[in-house]
Coordinates of C-alpha atoms and ligand atoms in Angstrom, one line a residue:
M476 CA -75.3 -25.0 27.8
M477 CA -78.4 -23.6 26.5
E478 CA -76.9 -20.3 25.9
N479 CA -74.3 -22.1 24.1
A480 CA -76.6 -23.9 22.2
F481 CA -78.2 -20.4 21.1
T482 CA -75.3 -18.6 20.1
V483 CA -74.2 -21.5 17.9
G484 CA -77.5 -21.5 16.4
L485 CA -77.6 -17.8 15.7
I486 CA -74.1 -17.8 14.1
T487 CA -75.1 -20.6 12.0
L488 CA -78.5 -18.6 10.6
I489 CA -75.9 -15.6 10.4
V490 CA -73.5 -17.7 8.2
V491 CA -76.3 -19.2 6.1
F492 CA -77.7 -15.9 5.5
I493 CA -74.6 -14.3 4.7
T494 CA -74.0 -17.3 2.2
Y495 CA -77.2 -16.6 1.1
L496 CA -76.8 -12.8 0.3
I497 CA -73.4 -13.7 -1.4
Y498 CA -74.8 -16.4 -3.7
K499 CA -77.7 -14.2 -4.7
R500 CA -75.4 -11.2 -5.3
Y501 CA -72.7 -13.0 -7.0
L502 CA -73.8 -16.5 -8.3
T503 CA -77.0 -15.7 -9.6
P504 CA -78.3 -14.6 -12.2
G505 CA -75.4 -13.6 -14.0
E506 CA -73.5 -17.1 -13.8
T507 CA -76.1 -18.5 -16.4
L508 CA -74.3 -16.2 -18.6
P509 CA -70.9 -17.1 -19.6
G510 CA -68.1 -14.7 -18.5
P511 CA -64.8 -14.5 -16.7
K512 CA -64.5 -15.5 -13.2
A513 CA -65.8 -12.9 -10.9
W514 CA -64.2 -12.6 -7.4
P515 CA -66.7 -11.6 -4.5
F516 CA -67.2 -7.8 -3.9
F517 CA -65.0 -6.6 -6.9
G518 CA -65.9 -9.2 -9.7
N519 CA -64.2 -8.4 -12.5
L520 CA -62.8 -5.0 -11.6
I521 CA -59.2 -5.9 -11.5
M522 CA -59.4 -7.3 -15.2
V523 CA -61.2 -4.2 -16.3
S524 CA -58.9 -1.6 -14.6
R525 CA -55.8 -3.4 -16.2
A526 CA -57.1 -3.0 -19.7
K527 CA -55.9 0.2 -21.5
N528 CA -58.7 -0.1 -23.9
F529 CA -62.0 -1.3 -22.5
Y530 CA -63.5 -1.8 -25.9
Q531 CA -60.6 -3.9 -26.8
L532 CA -61.1 -5.8 -23.6
T533 CA -64.7 -6.8 -24.6
K534 CA -63.8 -7.8 -27.9
D535 CA -61.2 -10.4 -26.5
L536 CA -63.9 -11.6 -24.1
Q537 CA -66.3 -11.9 -26.9
K538 CA -63.7 -14.3 -28.8
E539 CA -63.6 -16.5 -25.5
Y540 CA -67.0 -16.6 -24.3
G541 CA -69.0 -15.7 -27.7
N542 CA -71.7 -12.8 -28.6
V543 CA -73.4 -13.0 -25.1
F544 CA -71.5 -12.8 -22.2
R545 CA -71.2 -10.6 -18.7
L546 CA -68.5 -8.9 -16.8
K547 CA -69.2 -8.0 -13.0
L548 CA -68.0 -4.8 -11.7
G549 CA -68.5 -4.3 -8.2
Q550 CA -72.1 -4.4 -7.4
I551 CA -73.4 -4.5 -10.9
T552 CA -73.6 -7.0 -13.6
I553 CA -73.3 -5.9 -17.4
V554 CA -74.5 -8.1 -20.1
F555 CA -72.9 -7.5 -23.6
I556 CA -74.7 -8.5 -26.6
S557 CA -72.9 -8.7 -30.0
G558 CA -73.7 -9.8 -33.6
H559 CA -76.0 -8.4 -36.2
T560 CA -78.9 -11.4 -35.7
N561 CA -78.8 -10.9 -31.9
I562 CA -78.7 -7.2 -31.9
S563 CA -81.7 -6.9 -34.8
K564 CA -83.8 -9.4 -32.5
V565 CA -83.1 -7.5 -29.2
M566 CA -82.9 -3.8 -30.1
V567 CA -85.5 -4.0 -32.9
D568 CA -88.1 -7.1 -32.5
D569 CA -87.7 -6.7 -28.7
G570 CA -87.1 -3.2 -29.0
E571 CA -89.9 -1.9 -26.8
N572 CA -88.4 -4.2 -24.0
S573 CA -84.9 -3.2 -24.4
S574 CA -84.9 0.3 -24.9
H575 CA -85.2 1.6 -21.3
R576 CA -82.6 3.4 -19.5
P577 CA -81.5 1.9 -16.2
T578 CA -82.1 5.3 -14.1
W579 CA -81.2 3.8 -10.8
M580 CA -77.7 3.8 -11.9
F581 CA -75.7 6.4 -10.0
C582 CA -75.5 9.4 -12.4
P583 CA -78.8 9.0 -13.7
K584 CA -80.4 9.1 -10.3
H585 CA -77.9 11.5 -8.6
I586 CA -76.9 13.9 -11.4
F587 CA -79.7 13.7 -14.4
K588 CA -82.4 12.9 -12.0
G589 CA -84.9 11.4 -14.6
K590 CA -85.0 14.9 -16.4
G591 CA -84.2 15.5 -20.3
I592 CA -84.1 12.7 -22.8
V593 CA -81.0 10.0 -22.3
W594 CA -82.0 9.2 -19.0
A595 CA -85.8 9.2 -19.2
N596 CA -88.2 6.5 -20.1
G597 CA -91.7 6.2 -21.1
H598 CA -94.0 9.0 -21.9
Q599 CA -91.5 11.9 -21.4
W600 CA -88.8 10.2 -23.5
L601 CA -91.1 9.7 -26.4
E602 CA -92.5 13.4 -26.6
L603 CA -89.2 15.0 -26.3
N604 CA -87.7 12.6 -28.8
K605 CA -91.0 13.4 -31.2
L606 CA -90.2 17.2 -30.7
I607 CA -86.2 16.7 -31.4
I608 CA -86.8 15.0 -34.4
Q609 CA -89.6 16.8 -35.9
A610 CA -87.6 19.9 -35.3
Q611 CA -84.4 18.8 -37.4
H612 CA -86.9 18.0 -40.4
K613 CA -88.6 21.6 -40.7
T614 CA -87.4 23.2 -43.9
T615 CA -86.7 26.9 -42.0
V616 CA -84.4 24.8 -39.5
I617 CA -82.4 23.0 -42.3
E618 CA -81.9 26.3 -44.2
N619 CA -80.8 28.4 -41.0
M620 CA -78.5 25.6 -40.2
Q621 CA -76.8 25.7 -43.9
Q622 CA -76.6 29.6 -43.4
Q623 CA -74.8 29.3 -39.8
L624 CA -72.8 26.2 -40.8
T625 CA -71.2 28.2 -43.9
L626 CA -69.9 30.7 -41.4
E627 CA -68.5 27.8 -39.0
V628 CA -66.7 26.2 -41.7
N629 CA -65.2 29.5 -42.8
K630 CA -64.2 30.4 -39.0
L631 CA -62.8 26.9 -38.7
C632 CA -60.8 27.0 -41.8
Q633 CA -59.2 30.1 -40.6
C634 CA -57.7 28.2 -37.5
F635 CA -55.5 26.3 -40.3
S636 CA -52.4 27.5 -42.3
P637 CA -50.8 26.3 -45.0
N638 CA -47.4 26.4 -43.5
D639 CA -47.8 25.8 -40.0
A640 CA -49.2 22.3 -39.2
T641 CA -52.1 22.4 -36.6
D642 CA -53.6 19.7 -34.5
P643 CA -57.3 19.7 -35.4
L644 CA -58.9 18.4 -32.2
D645 CA -59.3 21.5 -30.2
H646 CA -60.7 23.2 -33.3
L647 CA -63.2 20.7 -34.1
F648 CA -64.4 20.4 -30.6
N649 CA -65.2 23.7 -31.0
S650 CA -67.2 23.5 -34.2
T651 CA -69.0 20.3 -32.4
L652 CA -70.3 22.8 -29.8
N653 CA -71.5 25.3 -32.5
I654 CA -73.4 22.8 -34.4
M655 CA -75.4 22.1 -31.0
S656 CA -75.8 26.0 -30.7
I657 CA -77.2 26.3 -34.1
L658 CA -79.6 23.3 -33.6
A659 CA -80.6 24.7 -30.5
F660 CA -80.5 28.7 -30.5
G661 CA -80.3 29.4 -34.2
K662 CA -76.8 30.4 -33.8
R663 CA -73.0 29.8 -34.1
L664 CA -71.1 31.5 -31.2
D665 CA -67.4 33.2 -31.7
Y666 CA -65.0 31.3 -30.4
E667 CA -63.9 34.0 -28.1
N668 CA -67.3 35.1 -27.1
P669 CA -67.4 34.5 -23.2
D670 CA -70.7 32.6 -23.9
F671 CA -68.8 30.1 -25.7
T672 CA -66.0 29.5 -23.6
T673 CA -68.3 29.1 -20.7
L674 CA -70.6 26.6 -22.3
R675 CA -67.2 24.7 -23.5
T676 CA -65.9 24.5 -20.0
R677 CA -69.5 23.4 -18.7
V678 CA -70.2 20.7 -20.9
K679 CA -66.5 19.5 -20.9
Y680 CA -66.7 19.3 -17.0
I681 CA -70.4 17.6 -17.2
F682 CA -69.4 15.2 -19.9
K683 CA -66.4 14.1 -17.7
H684 CA -67.7 13.9 -14.5
G685 CA -71.4 12.8 -15.4
Q686 CA -70.3 9.3 -17.1
S687 CA -71.7 6.5 -15.1
L688 CA -68.8 4.0 -15.9
G689 CA -66.3 6.6 -15.0
R690 CA -67.5 6.9 -11.4
K691 CA -66.5 4.8 -8.8
E692 CA -70.0 5.3 -7.1
T693 CA -71.8 3.7 -10.0
L694 CA -69.6 0.2 -9.0
F695 CA -69.8 0.9 -5.1
S696 CA -72.9 3.0 -4.1
W697 CA -71.9 3.6 -0.6
L698 CA -69.1 5.4 -1.7
A699 CA -71.3 8.3 -2.5
L700 CA -71.2 8.8 0.8
F701 CA -67.7 10.2 0.7
T702 CA -68.1 12.1 -2.6
K703 CA -71.2 14.2 -2.2
S704 CA -69.2 17.4 -2.9
Q705 CA -68.1 16.5 -6.4
V706 CA -71.7 15.4 -7.2
S707 CA -73.2 18.8 -6.1
E708 CA -70.3 20.4 -8.4
V709 CA -71.6 18.7 -11.5
I710 CA -75.4 19.6 -10.6
G711 CA -74.4 23.2 -10.0
E712 CA -72.8 23.5 -13.6
M713 CA -75.8 21.8 -15.0
D714 CA -78.2 24.2 -12.9
K715 CA -75.8 27.0 -14.7
L716 CA -76.6 25.7 -18.2
H717 CA -80.3 25.4 -17.1
A718 CA -80.3 29.2 -16.5
F719 CA -78.1 30.0 -19.5
I720 CA -80.8 28.2 -21.7
K721 CA -83.7 30.0 -19.9
Q722 CA -82.1 33.1 -20.7
K723 CA -81.7 32.2 -24.5
L724 CA -85.4 31.0 -24.4
E725 CA -86.4 34.4 -23.0
N726 CA -84.7 36.3 -25.6
H727 CA -86.2 34.0 -28.3
V728 CA -90.0 34.9 -26.9
T729 CA -89.5 38.5 -28.4
D730 CA -87.5 37.2 -31.5
N731 CA -89.8 34.5 -32.4
N732 CA -91.5 34.2 -35.9
S733 CA -93.8 31.3 -35.3
K734 CA -94.4 30.9 -39.2
F735 CA -90.6 30.2 -39.6
P736 CA -89.1 28.3 -36.7
L737 CA -85.2 28.4 -36.8
D738 CA -84.0 26.2 -34.1
L739 CA -85.2 24.0 -31.2
L740 CA -86.2 26.9 -29.1
D741 CA -88.4 28.3 -31.4
V742 CA -90.0 25.0 -32.2
Y743 CA -90.5 24.8 -28.2
L744 CA -92.1 28.1 -28.3
N745 CA -94.4 27.3 -30.9
L746 CA -96.1 24.3 -29.0
S747 CA -99.6 25.2 -28.0
D748 CA -100.4 25.8 -24.2
S749 CA -102.1 22.3 -23.8
E750 CA -98.7 20.7 -25.2
R751 CA -96.5 22.8 -22.9
K752 CA -98.6 21.8 -19.7
D753 CA -97.8 18.1 -20.5
S754 CA -95.0 17.7 -17.6
A755 CA -92.8 15.7 -20.2
L756 CA -92.5 18.8 -22.0
S757 CA -92.0 21.3 -19.2
E758 CA -89.0 23.8 -19.4
S759 CA -86.9 21.9 -17.2
N760 CA -87.2 18.6 -19.1
F761 CA -86.7 20.4 -22.3
F762 CA -83.7 22.5 -21.1
Q763 CA -82.3 19.1 -19.7
A764 CA -82.8 17.6 -23.2
I765 CA -80.7 20.1 -24.8
I766 CA -77.7 19.7 -22.3
D767 CA -78.0 16.1 -23.1
M768 CA -77.7 16.5 -26.4
Y769 CA -74.5 18.7 -26.2
I770 CA -73.1 15.9 -24.0
A771 CA -74.3 13.1 -26.4
A772 CA -72.3 15.3 -29.5
Y773 CA -69.2 16.4 -27.5
E774 CA -67.1 13.1 -28.3
T775 CA -69.2 11.4 -31.0
Y776 CA -69.1 14.0 -33.4
T777 CA -65.8 15.1 -32.7
G778 CA -64.3 11.8 -33.1
T779 CA -66.5 11.4 -36.5
L780 CA -65.0 14.7 -37.7
M781 CA -61.6 13.5 -36.5
T782 CA -61.8 10.3 -38.2
L783 CA -63.1 12.1 -41.4
M784 CA -60.0 14.1 -41.4
F785 CA -57.7 11.4 -40.7
H786 CA -59.0 9.2 -43.6
L787 CA -59.0 12.2 -45.9
L788 CA -55.3 12.6 -45.0
K789 CA -54.5 8.9 -45.3
Y790 CA -56.1 8.5 -48.4
P791 CA -55.6 11.5 -50.7
D792 CA -56.9 9.8 -53.6
V793 CA -60.1 9.7 -51.9
Q794 CA -59.8 13.4 -51.0
T795 CA -59.1 14.4 -54.7
K796 CA -62.1 12.1 -56.1
C797 CA -64.2 14.2 -53.6
R798 CA -62.8 17.6 -54.3
E799 CA -63.1 16.8 -58.6
E800 CA -66.8 15.6 -57.6
I801 CA -67.6 18.9 -55.7
H802 CA -65.8 21.2 -58.6
R803 CA -67.9 19.2 -61.4
V804 CA -71.0 19.4 -59.9
C805 CA -70.6 22.9 -58.2
R806 CA -69.2 24.3 -61.0
G807 CA -67.0 27.1 -59.0
K808 CA -69.8 28.2 -56.4
Q809 CA -68.6 29.9 -53.4
T810 CA -71.0 27.7 -51.1
V811 CA -72.1 24.1 -51.3
T812 CA -75.5 23.6 -50.6
I813 CA -78.3 20.7 -49.6
K814 CA -79.5 21.0 -53.2
D815 CA -76.3 19.6 -54.4
R816 CA -76.3 16.9 -52.2
D817 CA -78.2 14.4 -54.2
E818 CA -75.6 14.9 -57.3
L819 CA -72.7 14.6 -54.8
R820 CA -72.7 10.6 -54.5
Y821 CA -68.8 9.9 -53.9
V822 CA -68.8 12.7 -51.0
E823 CA -72.0 11.0 -49.6
S824 CA -70.4 7.3 -49.8
T825 CA -67.1 8.8 -48.0
I826 CA -69.1 10.2 -45.0
K827 CA -71.1 6.9 -44.9
E828 CA -67.8 5.0 -44.9
V829 CA -66.4 6.7 -42.4
L830 CA -69.5 6.4 -40.1
R831 CA -69.0 2.9 -40.8
I832 CA -65.5 2.7 -39.8
A833 CA -65.2 5.7 -37.1
K834 CA -66.0 4.0 -34.2
P835 CA -66.6 7.0 -31.8
V836 CA -69.6 5.1 -30.6
V837 CA -68.6 1.6 -30.0
L838 CA -71.2 0.1 -27.5
A839 CA -74.6 2.1 -27.1
I840 CA -75.8 4.0 -23.9
Y841 CA -76.6 1.6 -20.9
R842 CA -80.2 -0.2 -21.5
T843 CA -82.2 -2.3 -19.2
N844 CA -85.2 -4.8 -19.7
P845 CA -88.3 -4.6 -17.9
R846 CA -88.9 -8.3 -19.0
E847 CA -86.8 -10.9 -19.3
I848 CA -85.1 -11.5 -22.7
K849 CA -84.3 -14.8 -24.7
V850 CA -81.2 -14.3 -26.9
E851 CA -79.1 -17.4 -28.5
K852 CA -79.6 -20.2 -25.7
Y853 CA -79.2 -17.6 -22.8
T854 CA -81.8 -15.7 -20.6
I855 CA -81.2 -12.2 -19.5
P856 CA -83.1 -11.6 -16.4
A857 CA -85.5 -8.6 -16.0
E858 CA -83.5 -5.6 -14.8
S859 CA -80.1 -6.5 -16.2
I860 CA -77.7 -3.8 -17.3
I861 CA -76.9 -4.1 -21.1
L862 CA -74.4 -3.0 -23.1
F863 CA -75.0 -3.5 -27.3
D864 CA -71.6 -3.6 -29.4
L865 CA -72.5 -1.7 -32.1
N866 CA -69.3 -1.6 -34.1
D867 CA -69.6 -5.6 -34.1
P868 CA -72.1 -5.7 -37.3
Q869 CA -70.3 -2.9 -39.1
I870 CA -67.1 -4.6 -39.7
D871 CA -68.7 -8.1 -39.7
P872 CA -67.0 -9.9 -42.5
K873 CA -70.3 -12.1 -43.1
L874 CA -71.9 -8.7 -44.0
W875 CA -69.0 -7.0 -45.7
D876 CA -66.3 -7.6 -47.9
N877 CA -62.9 -6.3 -46.5
P878 CA -64.7 -5.0 -43.5
N879 CA -61.6 -3.4 -42.3
E880 CA -60.7 -1.5 -45.7
F881 CA -61.8 2.0 -46.1
D882 CA -63.6 1.8 -49.4
P883 CA -66.0 4.5 -50.2
D884 CA -66.9 2.8 -53.6
R885 CA -68.4 -0.2 -51.5
W886 CA -71.5 2.2 -51.2
E887 CA -72.0 2.2 -55.1
T888 CA -74.3 -0.5 -54.4
P889 CA -76.7 0.3 -51.3
Q890 CA -76.0 -1.9 -48.5
K891 CA -78.0 -1.5 -45.3
N892 CA -77.6 -4.4 -43.2
G893 CA -74.9 -4.0 -40.5
Y894 CA -74.7 -0.4 -41.0
L895 CA -75.7 1.1 -37.4
P896 CA -73.6 4.1 -36.8
F897 CA -76.6 5.9 -35.0
G898 CA -77.6 2.7 -33.4
I899 CA -81.4 1.0 -34.2
G900 CA -84.7 0.5 -33.0
P901 CA -86.6 3.1 -30.8
R902 CA -83.7 4.5 -28.9
R903 CA -81.6 5.3 -32.2
C904 CA -79.5 8.4 -32.1
V905 CA -81.9 11.6 -32.0
G906 CA -79.3 13.8 -33.6
A907 CA -78.7 11.6 -36.8
P908 CA -80.5 13.8 -39.2
T909 CA -78.3 17.0 -37.7
V910 CA -75.0 14.5 -38.2
E911 CA -75.7 13.7 -41.5
L912 CA -76.6 17.2 -42.7
S913 CA -73.8 19.0 -40.9
L914 CA -71.0 16.5 -41.7
F915 CA -71.9 17.0 -45.4
F916 CA -72.0 20.8 -45.3
M917 CA -68.4 21.0 -43.7
I918 CA -66.6 18.3 -45.6
T919 CA -68.0 19.8 -48.9
N920 CA -67.3 23.4 -48.1
I921 CA -64.0 22.7 -46.8
L922 CA -62.8 20.4 -49.8
N923 CA -64.1 23.1 -52.0
K924 CA -61.7 25.4 -51.2
F925 CA -58.8 23.4 -49.3
E926 CA -56.4 20.7 -49.6
L927 CA -55.8 18.8 -46.3
I928 CA -52.4 17.8 -46.0
P929 CA -50.7 15.8 -43.5
E930 CA -47.7 16.8 -41.3
D931 CA -45.9 13.7 -41.5
E932 CA -47.9 11.0 -44.0
R933 CA -45.9 8.1 -42.3
N934 CA -47.5 9.0 -39.2
L935 CA -50.9 8.0 -39.6
P936 CA -51.5 4.9 -38.0
M937 CA -54.7 3.1 -38.0
E938 CA -55.0 2.2 -34.2
R939 CA -57.2 4.1 -32.2
D940 CA -56.9 5.5 -28.5
W941 CA -59.8 4.6 -26.1
T942 CA -60.7 8.0 -24.3
G943 CA -62.8 6.0 -21.7
I944 CA -65.9 6.3 -23.7
S945 CA -65.0 6.4 -27.6
L946 CA -62.2 5.4 -29.9
F947 CA -60.6 8.6 -31.4
P948 CA -57.5 8.4 -34.0
K949 CA -53.8 9.0 -32.4
Q950 CA -52.9 12.7 -32.6
F951 CA -51.7 14.1 -35.8
K952 CA -51.3 17.6 -37.5
M953 CA -52.4 18.8 -40.5
F954 CA -52.1 22.0 -43.2
M955 CA -54.8 23.4 -45.2
K956 CA -53.8 24.6 -48.8
P957 CA -56.0 26.9 -50.4
V958 CA -57.0 25.1 -53.8
K959 CA -58.5 27.0 -57.1
Y960 CA -61.5 25.9 -58.7
Q961 CA -60.7 23.2 -61.6
Q962 CA -63.1 22.7 -64.4
Y963 CA -64.2 19.1 -65.0
T964 CA -66.4 17.7 -67.6
Ligands
HEM1006 C1 -71.4 11.3 -35.4 C2 -72.0 11.7 -34.6 C3 -73.1 10.6 -33.7 C4 -72.9 9.2 -33.6 C5 -72.2 8.4 -34.2 C6 -74.1 9.1 -32.5 C7 -74.5 7.9 -32.0 C8 -75.3 7.7 -31.3 C9 -75.7 6.3 -30.7 C10 -75.1 5.2 -31.1 C11 -76.7 6.5 -29.7 C12 -76.9 5.4 -28.6 C13 -78.4 5.0 -29.0 C14 -78.6 3.7 -28.2 O1 -78.6 3.8 -27.0 O2 -78.7 2.7 -28.8 C15 -77.2 8.0 -29.5 C16 -77.5 8.4 -28.6 C17 -78.1 9.6 -28.8 N1 -77.4 10.9 -29.5 FE1 -76.1 10.5 -30.9 N2 -74.5 10.3 -32.1 C18 -73.8 11.3 -32.8 C19 -74.0 12.6 -32.6 C20 -75.0 13.1 -32.0 C21 -75.4 14.5 -32.0 C22 -74.8 15.5 -32.8 C23 -76.5 14.7 -31.1 C24 -77.1 16.1 -30.8 C25 -77.5 17.1 -31.8 C26 -76.8 13.6 -30.7 C27 -77.5 13.1 -29.6 C28 -78.0 12.0 -29.1 C29 -79.0 11.9 -28.0 C30 -79.7 12.8 -27.1 C31 -79.0 10.4 -27.6 C32 -79.5 9.7 -26.8 C33 -81.0 9.2 -27.1 C34 -82.0 8.4 -26.7 O3 -81.8 8.1 -25.5 O4 -83.0 8.2 -26.8 N3 -76.0 12.4 -31.2 N4 -76.2 8.4 -30.6

């Protein structure tokens, strides 16, 4: 009898305990936030796995639940925040609290291991952020970038023809890698160079397998028990990239001219001994920051270039207006330079308009908050995982007239509110100066000499394909036809 009572008591205790665990895990604290019904264990995974376009799903949920809602994916709860007021409030006003990265998630923890910049917090992140931003503002780095980008544009244009239609995607990926190599090592690499092809394969591999949402272990950490080997492969590729950068640094030691730094490695070599003793700026953190930048640039920059080409093909009048401005200002010069930038207002407006509408980065990289956040009527608990919809303010009809229309002329009156292609607040994209500069060099020097023509002008749909991370234009092909300098007054 006693034994039976004990057994019943024990079972009751276990049931109560398990119910409590389920309650803790699935019904708090996310339930205080609106969101679709979440099933135990899987949460909203079925809904997410059925969606062809994850970003579109979040837009549909925003319509139903408002600008703050949550999704449960396996073991994790993600809070989505949209709306210009909410984004400014949380990313800027509460920027210090909302700028942390959740380093306990699977990829940051097991692959990036807190090294580098993207998955670092605190002092290490601050020091690397400062170093990389300062480097991009050095005159000698900018001049070198200009020189090397001229070579890159010439090589890129040789990949196209006036007679055979070419899909630009692969070639633009190559240029993206070279822009990063110019910034990091001072030189573009030939597309056939074995260093280039290896770099491309490694960056692609890490990009594909090192993404948090793409990995099932992010959602169910116990799966890691079965997938150790693939993680070691990603780490192995990363180690090889570290060795590659170390070799480049050693070569730089002999070439380095401390007065005229040309790239990130030069800027790093110019640090004082005491600065380099700071573990935040250790070689392995610095090398990882360079790898992080390759990964961060990979789809974002290529996607933006693709969208830029797409809009110049779709709107030939915009293309013609850009070229007329370039010819008028540069008067037949072989190379457009940074000195011409202030006068090329329409080109600059076109680039801005593409960055507004391009959508390669619609959701900022995962954030977390050491302290709770109040937004609208909700309290986001401390240590949540947060995704911000950066695209939302860029097409908000309250901030923009006809927001979905591609209209470079809208930039005749400068508009700042709601324009956040690079994010906002302390974690704003650290590569933004390079992006703005290189987009300008590339597009002006292409249009100075070539006309871009679509293979089929009726087949340039505005819908975007979801790559798993970004939104890209659907596949298209194009010709590049040489043009002569036209004199305009
Ligand atoms: C048009 C191309 C690009 C766009 C639209 C873009 C946009 C962004 C955005 C929205 C973020 C997220 C910031 C956040 O968490 O709020 C970001 C982060 C970042 N971007 Fe870019 N990016 C571009 C190209 C690049 C390039 C070329 C580089 C490298 C040179 C780069 C390096 C980074 C890095 C390292 C981060 C992480 C910064 C941190 O955690 O502090 N990006 N970028």
